[in-house]
mmCIF file of C-alpha atoms in Angstrom:
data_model
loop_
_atom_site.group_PDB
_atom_site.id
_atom_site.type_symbol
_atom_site.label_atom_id
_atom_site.label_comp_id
_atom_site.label_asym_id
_atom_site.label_seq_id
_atom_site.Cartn_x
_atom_site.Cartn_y
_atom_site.Cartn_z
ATOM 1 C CA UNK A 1 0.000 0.000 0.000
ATOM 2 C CA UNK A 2 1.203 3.206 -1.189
ATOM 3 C CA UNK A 3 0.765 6.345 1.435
ATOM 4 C CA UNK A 4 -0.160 9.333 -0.593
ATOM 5 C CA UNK A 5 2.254 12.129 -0.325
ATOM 6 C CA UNK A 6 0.699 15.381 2.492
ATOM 7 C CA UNK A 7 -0.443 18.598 -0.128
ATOM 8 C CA UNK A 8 1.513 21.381 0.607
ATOM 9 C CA UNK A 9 0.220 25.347 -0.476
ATOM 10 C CA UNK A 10 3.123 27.024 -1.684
ATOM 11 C CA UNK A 11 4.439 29.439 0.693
ATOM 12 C CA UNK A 12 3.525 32.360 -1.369
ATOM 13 C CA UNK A 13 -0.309 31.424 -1.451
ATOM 14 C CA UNK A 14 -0.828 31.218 2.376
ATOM 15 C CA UNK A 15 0.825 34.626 2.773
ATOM 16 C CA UNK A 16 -1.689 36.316 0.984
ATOM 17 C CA UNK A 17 -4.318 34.092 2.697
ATOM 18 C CA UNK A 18 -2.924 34.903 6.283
ATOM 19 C CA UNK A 19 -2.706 39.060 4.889
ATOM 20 C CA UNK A 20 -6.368 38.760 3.551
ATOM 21 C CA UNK A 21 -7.798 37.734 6.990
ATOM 22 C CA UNK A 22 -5.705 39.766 8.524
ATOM 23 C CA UNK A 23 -7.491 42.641 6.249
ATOM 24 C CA UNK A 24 -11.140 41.517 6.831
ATOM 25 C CA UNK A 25 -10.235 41.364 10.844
ATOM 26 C CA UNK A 26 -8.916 45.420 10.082
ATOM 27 C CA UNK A 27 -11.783 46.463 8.404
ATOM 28 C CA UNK A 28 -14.609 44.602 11.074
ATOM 29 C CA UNK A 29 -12.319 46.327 13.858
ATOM 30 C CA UNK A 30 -12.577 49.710 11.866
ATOM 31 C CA UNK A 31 -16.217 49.038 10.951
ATOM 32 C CA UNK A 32 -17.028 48.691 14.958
ATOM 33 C CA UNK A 33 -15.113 50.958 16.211
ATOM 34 C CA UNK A 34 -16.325 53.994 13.951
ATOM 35 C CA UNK A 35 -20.007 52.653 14.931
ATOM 36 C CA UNK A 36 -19.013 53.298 18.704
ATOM 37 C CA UNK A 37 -17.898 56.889 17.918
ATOM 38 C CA UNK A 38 -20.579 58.188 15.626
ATOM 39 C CA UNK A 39 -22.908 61.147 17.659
ATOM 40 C CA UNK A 40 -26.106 59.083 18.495
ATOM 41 C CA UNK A 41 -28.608 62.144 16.521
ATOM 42 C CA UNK A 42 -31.072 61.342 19.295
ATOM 43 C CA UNK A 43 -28.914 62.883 21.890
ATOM 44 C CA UNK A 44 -28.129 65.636 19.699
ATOM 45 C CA UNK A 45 -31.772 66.197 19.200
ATOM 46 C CA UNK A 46 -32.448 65.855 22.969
ATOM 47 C CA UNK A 47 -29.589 68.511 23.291
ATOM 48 C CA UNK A 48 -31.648 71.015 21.642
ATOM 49 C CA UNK A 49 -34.830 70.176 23.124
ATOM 50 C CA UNK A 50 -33.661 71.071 26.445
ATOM 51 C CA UNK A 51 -32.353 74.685 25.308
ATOM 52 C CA UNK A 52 -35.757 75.232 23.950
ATOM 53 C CA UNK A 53 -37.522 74.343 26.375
ATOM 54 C CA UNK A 54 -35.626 76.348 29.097
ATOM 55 C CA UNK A 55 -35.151 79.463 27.058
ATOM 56 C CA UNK A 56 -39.169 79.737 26.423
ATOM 57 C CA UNK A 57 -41.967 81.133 29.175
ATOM 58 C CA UNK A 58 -44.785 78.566 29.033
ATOM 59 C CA UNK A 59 -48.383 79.502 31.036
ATOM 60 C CA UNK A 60 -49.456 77.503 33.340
ATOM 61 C CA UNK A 61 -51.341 75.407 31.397
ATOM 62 C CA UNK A 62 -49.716 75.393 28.444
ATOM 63 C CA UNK A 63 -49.329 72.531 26.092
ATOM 64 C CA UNK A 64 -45.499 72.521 24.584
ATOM 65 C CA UNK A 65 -45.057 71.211 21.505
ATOM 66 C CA UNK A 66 -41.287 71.258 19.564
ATOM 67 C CA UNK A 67 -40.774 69.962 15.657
ATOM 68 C CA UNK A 68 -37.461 69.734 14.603
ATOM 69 C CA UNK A 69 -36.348 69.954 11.102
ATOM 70 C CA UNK A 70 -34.843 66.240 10.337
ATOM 71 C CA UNK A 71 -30.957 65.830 10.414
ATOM 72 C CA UNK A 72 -28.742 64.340 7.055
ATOM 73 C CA UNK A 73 -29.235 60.565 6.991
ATOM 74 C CA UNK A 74 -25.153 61.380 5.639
ATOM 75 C CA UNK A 75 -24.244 63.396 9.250
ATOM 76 C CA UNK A 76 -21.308 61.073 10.495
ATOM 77 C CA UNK A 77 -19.896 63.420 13.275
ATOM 78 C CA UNK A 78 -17.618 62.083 15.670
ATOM 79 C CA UNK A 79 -19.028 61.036 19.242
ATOM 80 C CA UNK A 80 -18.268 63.597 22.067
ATOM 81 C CA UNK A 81 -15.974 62.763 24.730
ATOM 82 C CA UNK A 82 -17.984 65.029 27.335
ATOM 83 C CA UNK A 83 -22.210 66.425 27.658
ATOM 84 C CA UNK A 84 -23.328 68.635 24.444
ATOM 85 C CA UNK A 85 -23.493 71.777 25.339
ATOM 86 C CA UNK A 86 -26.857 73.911 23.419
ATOM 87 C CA UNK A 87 -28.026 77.574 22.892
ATOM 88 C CA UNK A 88 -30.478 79.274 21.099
ATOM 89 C CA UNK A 89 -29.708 81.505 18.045
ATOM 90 C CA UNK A 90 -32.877 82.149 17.047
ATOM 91 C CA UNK A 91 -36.199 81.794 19.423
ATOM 92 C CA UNK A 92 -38.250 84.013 20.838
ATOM 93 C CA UNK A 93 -39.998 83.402 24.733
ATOM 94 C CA UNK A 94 -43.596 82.677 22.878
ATOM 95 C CA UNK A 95 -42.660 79.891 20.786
ATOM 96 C CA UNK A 96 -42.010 80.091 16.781
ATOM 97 C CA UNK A 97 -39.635 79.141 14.753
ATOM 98 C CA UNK A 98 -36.190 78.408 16.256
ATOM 99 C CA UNK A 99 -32.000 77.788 15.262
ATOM 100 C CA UNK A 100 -30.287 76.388 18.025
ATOM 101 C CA UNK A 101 -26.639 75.901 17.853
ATOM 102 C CA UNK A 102 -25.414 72.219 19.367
ATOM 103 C CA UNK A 103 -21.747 72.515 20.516
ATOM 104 C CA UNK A 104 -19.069 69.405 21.313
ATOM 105 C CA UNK A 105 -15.725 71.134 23.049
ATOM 106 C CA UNK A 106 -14.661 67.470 24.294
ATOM 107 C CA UNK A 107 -12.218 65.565 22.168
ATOM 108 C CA UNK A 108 -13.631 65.986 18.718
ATOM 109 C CA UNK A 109 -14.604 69.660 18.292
ATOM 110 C CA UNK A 110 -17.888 70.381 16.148
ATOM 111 C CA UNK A 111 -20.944 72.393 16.086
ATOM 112 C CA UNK A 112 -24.140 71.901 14.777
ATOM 113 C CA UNK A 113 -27.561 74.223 13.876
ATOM 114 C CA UNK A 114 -30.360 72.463 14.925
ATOM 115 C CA UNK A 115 -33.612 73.996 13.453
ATOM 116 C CA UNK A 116 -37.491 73.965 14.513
ATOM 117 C CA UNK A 117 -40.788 75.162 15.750
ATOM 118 C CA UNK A 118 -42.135 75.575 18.832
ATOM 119 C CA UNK A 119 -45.699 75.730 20.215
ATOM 120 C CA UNK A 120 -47.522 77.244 23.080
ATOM 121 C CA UNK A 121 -50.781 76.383 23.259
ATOM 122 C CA UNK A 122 -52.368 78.105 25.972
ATOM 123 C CA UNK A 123 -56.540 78.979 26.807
ATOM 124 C CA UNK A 124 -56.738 82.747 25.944
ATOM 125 C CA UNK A 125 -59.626 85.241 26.770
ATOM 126 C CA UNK A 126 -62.102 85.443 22.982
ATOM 127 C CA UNK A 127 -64.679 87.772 22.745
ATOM 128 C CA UNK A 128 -67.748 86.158 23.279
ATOM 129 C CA UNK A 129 -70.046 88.044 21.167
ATOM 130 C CA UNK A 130 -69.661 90.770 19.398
ATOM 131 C CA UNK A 131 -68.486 94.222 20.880
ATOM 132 C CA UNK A 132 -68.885 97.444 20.684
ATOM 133 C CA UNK A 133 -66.105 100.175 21.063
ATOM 134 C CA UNK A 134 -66.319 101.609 24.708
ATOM 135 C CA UNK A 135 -67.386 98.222 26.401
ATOM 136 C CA UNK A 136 -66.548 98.009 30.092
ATOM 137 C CA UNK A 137 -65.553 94.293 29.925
ATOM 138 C CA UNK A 138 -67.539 91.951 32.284
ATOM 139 C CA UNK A 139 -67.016 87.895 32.596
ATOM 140 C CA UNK A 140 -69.604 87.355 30.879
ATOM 141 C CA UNK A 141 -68.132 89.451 27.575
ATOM 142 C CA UNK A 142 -65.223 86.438 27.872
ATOM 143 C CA UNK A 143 -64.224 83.305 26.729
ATOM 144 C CA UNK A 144 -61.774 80.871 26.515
ATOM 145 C CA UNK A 145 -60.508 79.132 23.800
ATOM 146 C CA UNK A 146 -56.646 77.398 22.912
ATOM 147 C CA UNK A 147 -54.401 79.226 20.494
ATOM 148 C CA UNK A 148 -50.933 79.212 19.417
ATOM 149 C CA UNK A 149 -49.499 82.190 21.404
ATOM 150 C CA UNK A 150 -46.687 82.740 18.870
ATOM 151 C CA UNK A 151 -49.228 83.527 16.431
ATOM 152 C CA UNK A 152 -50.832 86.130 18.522
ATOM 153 C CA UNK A 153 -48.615 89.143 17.306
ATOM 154 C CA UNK A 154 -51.124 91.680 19.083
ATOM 155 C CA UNK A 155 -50.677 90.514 22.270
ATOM 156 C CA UNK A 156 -53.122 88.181 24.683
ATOM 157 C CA UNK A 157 -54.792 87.710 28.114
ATOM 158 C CA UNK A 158 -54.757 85.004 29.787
ATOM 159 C CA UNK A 159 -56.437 85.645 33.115
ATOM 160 C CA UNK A 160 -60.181 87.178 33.048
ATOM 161 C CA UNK A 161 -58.608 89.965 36.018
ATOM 162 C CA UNK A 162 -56.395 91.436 33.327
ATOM 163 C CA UNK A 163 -59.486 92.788 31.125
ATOM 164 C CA UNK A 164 -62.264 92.735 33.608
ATOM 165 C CA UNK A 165 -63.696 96.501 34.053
ATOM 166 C CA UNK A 166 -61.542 97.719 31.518
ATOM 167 C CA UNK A 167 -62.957 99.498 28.268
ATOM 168 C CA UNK A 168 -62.609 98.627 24.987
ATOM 169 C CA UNK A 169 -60.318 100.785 22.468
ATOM 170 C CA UNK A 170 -62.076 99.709 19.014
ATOM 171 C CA UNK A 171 -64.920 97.056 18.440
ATOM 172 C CA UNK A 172 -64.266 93.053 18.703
ATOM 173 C CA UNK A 173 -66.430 90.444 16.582
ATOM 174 C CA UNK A 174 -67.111 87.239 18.465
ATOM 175 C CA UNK A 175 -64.299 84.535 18.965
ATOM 176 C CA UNK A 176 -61.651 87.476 17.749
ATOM 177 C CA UNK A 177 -58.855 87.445 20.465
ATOM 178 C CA UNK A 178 -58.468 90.675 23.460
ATOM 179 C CA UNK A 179 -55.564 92.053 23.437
ATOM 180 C CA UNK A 180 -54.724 93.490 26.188
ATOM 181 C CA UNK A 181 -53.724 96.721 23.828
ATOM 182 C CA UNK A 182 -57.041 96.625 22.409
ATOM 183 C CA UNK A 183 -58.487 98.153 26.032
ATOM 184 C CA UNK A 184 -58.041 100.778 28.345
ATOM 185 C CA UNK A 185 -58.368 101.703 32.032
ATOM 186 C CA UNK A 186 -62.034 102.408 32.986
ATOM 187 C CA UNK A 187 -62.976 105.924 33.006
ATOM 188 C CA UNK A 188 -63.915 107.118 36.912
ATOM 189 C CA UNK A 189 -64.934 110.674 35.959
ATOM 190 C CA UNK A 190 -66.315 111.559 32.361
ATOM 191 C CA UNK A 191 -67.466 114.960 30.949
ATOM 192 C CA UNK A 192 -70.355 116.731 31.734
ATOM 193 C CA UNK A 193 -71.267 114.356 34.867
ATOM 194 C CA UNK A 194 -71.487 115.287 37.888
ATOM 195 C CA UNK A 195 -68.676 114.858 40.730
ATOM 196 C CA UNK A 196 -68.243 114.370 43.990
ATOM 197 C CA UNK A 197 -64.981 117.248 45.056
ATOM 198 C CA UNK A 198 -63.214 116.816 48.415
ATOM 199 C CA UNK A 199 -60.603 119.227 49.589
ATOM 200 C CA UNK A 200 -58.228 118.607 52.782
ATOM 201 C CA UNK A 201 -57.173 115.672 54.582
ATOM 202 C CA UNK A 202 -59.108 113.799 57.854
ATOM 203 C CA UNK A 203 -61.656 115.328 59.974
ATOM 204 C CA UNK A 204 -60.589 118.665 57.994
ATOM 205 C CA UNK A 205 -62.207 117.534 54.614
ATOM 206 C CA UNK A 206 -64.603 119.396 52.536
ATOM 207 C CA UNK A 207 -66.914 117.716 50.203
ATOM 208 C CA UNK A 208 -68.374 119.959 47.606
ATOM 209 C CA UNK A 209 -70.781 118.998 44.173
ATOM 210 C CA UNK A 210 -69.075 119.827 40.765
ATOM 211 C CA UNK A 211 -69.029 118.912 37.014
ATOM 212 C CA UNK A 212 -66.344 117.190 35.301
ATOM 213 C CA UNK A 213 -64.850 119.295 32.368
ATOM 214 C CA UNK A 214 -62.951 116.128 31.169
ATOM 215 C CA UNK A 215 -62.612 112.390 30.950
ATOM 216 C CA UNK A 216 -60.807 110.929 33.760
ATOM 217 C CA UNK A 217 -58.908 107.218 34.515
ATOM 218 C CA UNK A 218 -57.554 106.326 37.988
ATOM 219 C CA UNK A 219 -55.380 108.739 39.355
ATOM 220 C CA UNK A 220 -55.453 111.272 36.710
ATOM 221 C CA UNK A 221 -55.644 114.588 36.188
ATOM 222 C CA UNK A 222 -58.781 116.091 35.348
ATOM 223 C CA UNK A 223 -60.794 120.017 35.239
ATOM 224 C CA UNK A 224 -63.849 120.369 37.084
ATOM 225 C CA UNK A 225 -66.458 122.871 37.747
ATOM 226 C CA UNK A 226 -67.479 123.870 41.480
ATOM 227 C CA UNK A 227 -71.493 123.934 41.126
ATOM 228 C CA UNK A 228 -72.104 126.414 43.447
ATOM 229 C CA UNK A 229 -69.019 128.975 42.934
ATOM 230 C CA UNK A 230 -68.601 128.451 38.901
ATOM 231 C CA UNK A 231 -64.661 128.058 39.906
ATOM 232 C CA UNK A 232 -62.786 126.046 37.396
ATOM 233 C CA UNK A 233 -60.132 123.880 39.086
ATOM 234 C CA UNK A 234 -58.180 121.006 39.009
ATOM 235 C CA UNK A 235 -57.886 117.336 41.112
ATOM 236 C CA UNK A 236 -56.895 114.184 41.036
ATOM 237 C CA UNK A 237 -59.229 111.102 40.384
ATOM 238 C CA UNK A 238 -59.349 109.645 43.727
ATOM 239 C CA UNK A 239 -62.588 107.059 43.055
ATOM 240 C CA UNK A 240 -65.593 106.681 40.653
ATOM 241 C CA UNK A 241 -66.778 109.630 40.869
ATOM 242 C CA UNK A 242 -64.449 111.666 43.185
ATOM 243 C CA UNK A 243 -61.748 114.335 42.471
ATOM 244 C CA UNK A 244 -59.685 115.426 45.011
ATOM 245 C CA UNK A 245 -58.379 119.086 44.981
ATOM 246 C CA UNK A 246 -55.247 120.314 45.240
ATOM 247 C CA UNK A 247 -53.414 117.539 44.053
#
């Protein structure tokens, strides 16, 4: 019986075997290790989110909602060594559109602009029918209904003690938002009515009848008309009604 001779690879052939493993186990090492260091986008979304959400000045019972603008399926930056640090660029206190710059100062330097909207939906005071100019707002002129505050340009109310007895500057249709800009301070004393004046201080005052000769708010400054001398004077608006002299 004849023993068959063992097969040996030339010596040539299993060095490029041995370098071509050697390459595959390079490139797997590579492959994994660049898959540890990649930023996760998650946190650098979560980054962001924070910033927003500190910087704005949500209500009470406001509902915050944030949409970011997605990131490049290609964005391959480098994992940060230490927390991601996040400002805002761009965003105002009400909500609305926002840039918010995304900052890694450990190991790998790189910044990123992180871009969005952001939503405040809070109850707001509506007209609740419609309303004449010079209204003297009562709770039963009010309603309440959610809105985007950032789309509120003209301003908004939020509590029903803000506009209550206050007048209104120009006429509101039903459901049309009160601005606080779009009323004024109730007038106390208004022309041609009749007034109560009070001059000195204590047991010492004087209470006399007189006519207003102008429109008056809280603590302003208005002419009036003592009935029974015809004087023309000045006071203060002290109360409905009431102008103190001398001030």
């Amino acid at each position: 019986m004849t023993l068959g001779r063992p097969t040996l690879r030339p010596a040539g052939c299993a060095r490029r075997t041995l370098k071509l493993m050697l390459s595959m186990a390079w490139l797997i090492a590579c492959s994994e290790a660049g898959a540890k260091k990649t930023q996760d986008p998650e946190l650098i979304r979560a980054s962001a989110r924070g910033a927003v959400l500190q910087a704005l000045k949500a209500p009470e019972k406001a509902n915050v909602s944030l949409t970011f603008a997605p990131l490049s399926d290609r964005l391959r930056l480098p994992a940060c060594g230490q927390a991601l640090a996040a400002k805002p660029l761009m965003l105002n206190a009400q909500g609305g559109p926002f840039s918010i710059e995304v900052r890694c100062s450990g190991g790998p330097s790189w910044r990123l602009y992180v871009q969005g909207e952001a939503s405040l939906n809070s109850p707001v005071l509506l007209a609740a029918r419609d309303l004449p100019r010079g209204t003297v707002l009562a709770k039963a002129d009010l309603t309440f209904e959610t809105r985007a505050l950032h789309r509120l340009p003209g301003g908004y109310a939020l509590k029903p003690e803000d506009l209550l007895g206050r007048r209104l500057r120009q006429p509101l249709q039903a459901g049309q938002v009160v601005s606080p800009r779009a009323t004024a301070a109730p007038l106390w004393v208004r022309l041609g009515e009749p007034v109560t004046l009070t001059s000195g201080q204590g047991g010492l005052a004087v209470r006399m009848e007189g006519i207003a000769l102008s429109n008056g708010t809280e603590n302003a400054t208005v002419r009036v008309r003592n009935a029974r001398s015809q004087r023309v004077m000045q006071g203060r608006v002290v109360a409905p009604g009431t102008v103190a002299l001398g001030h």
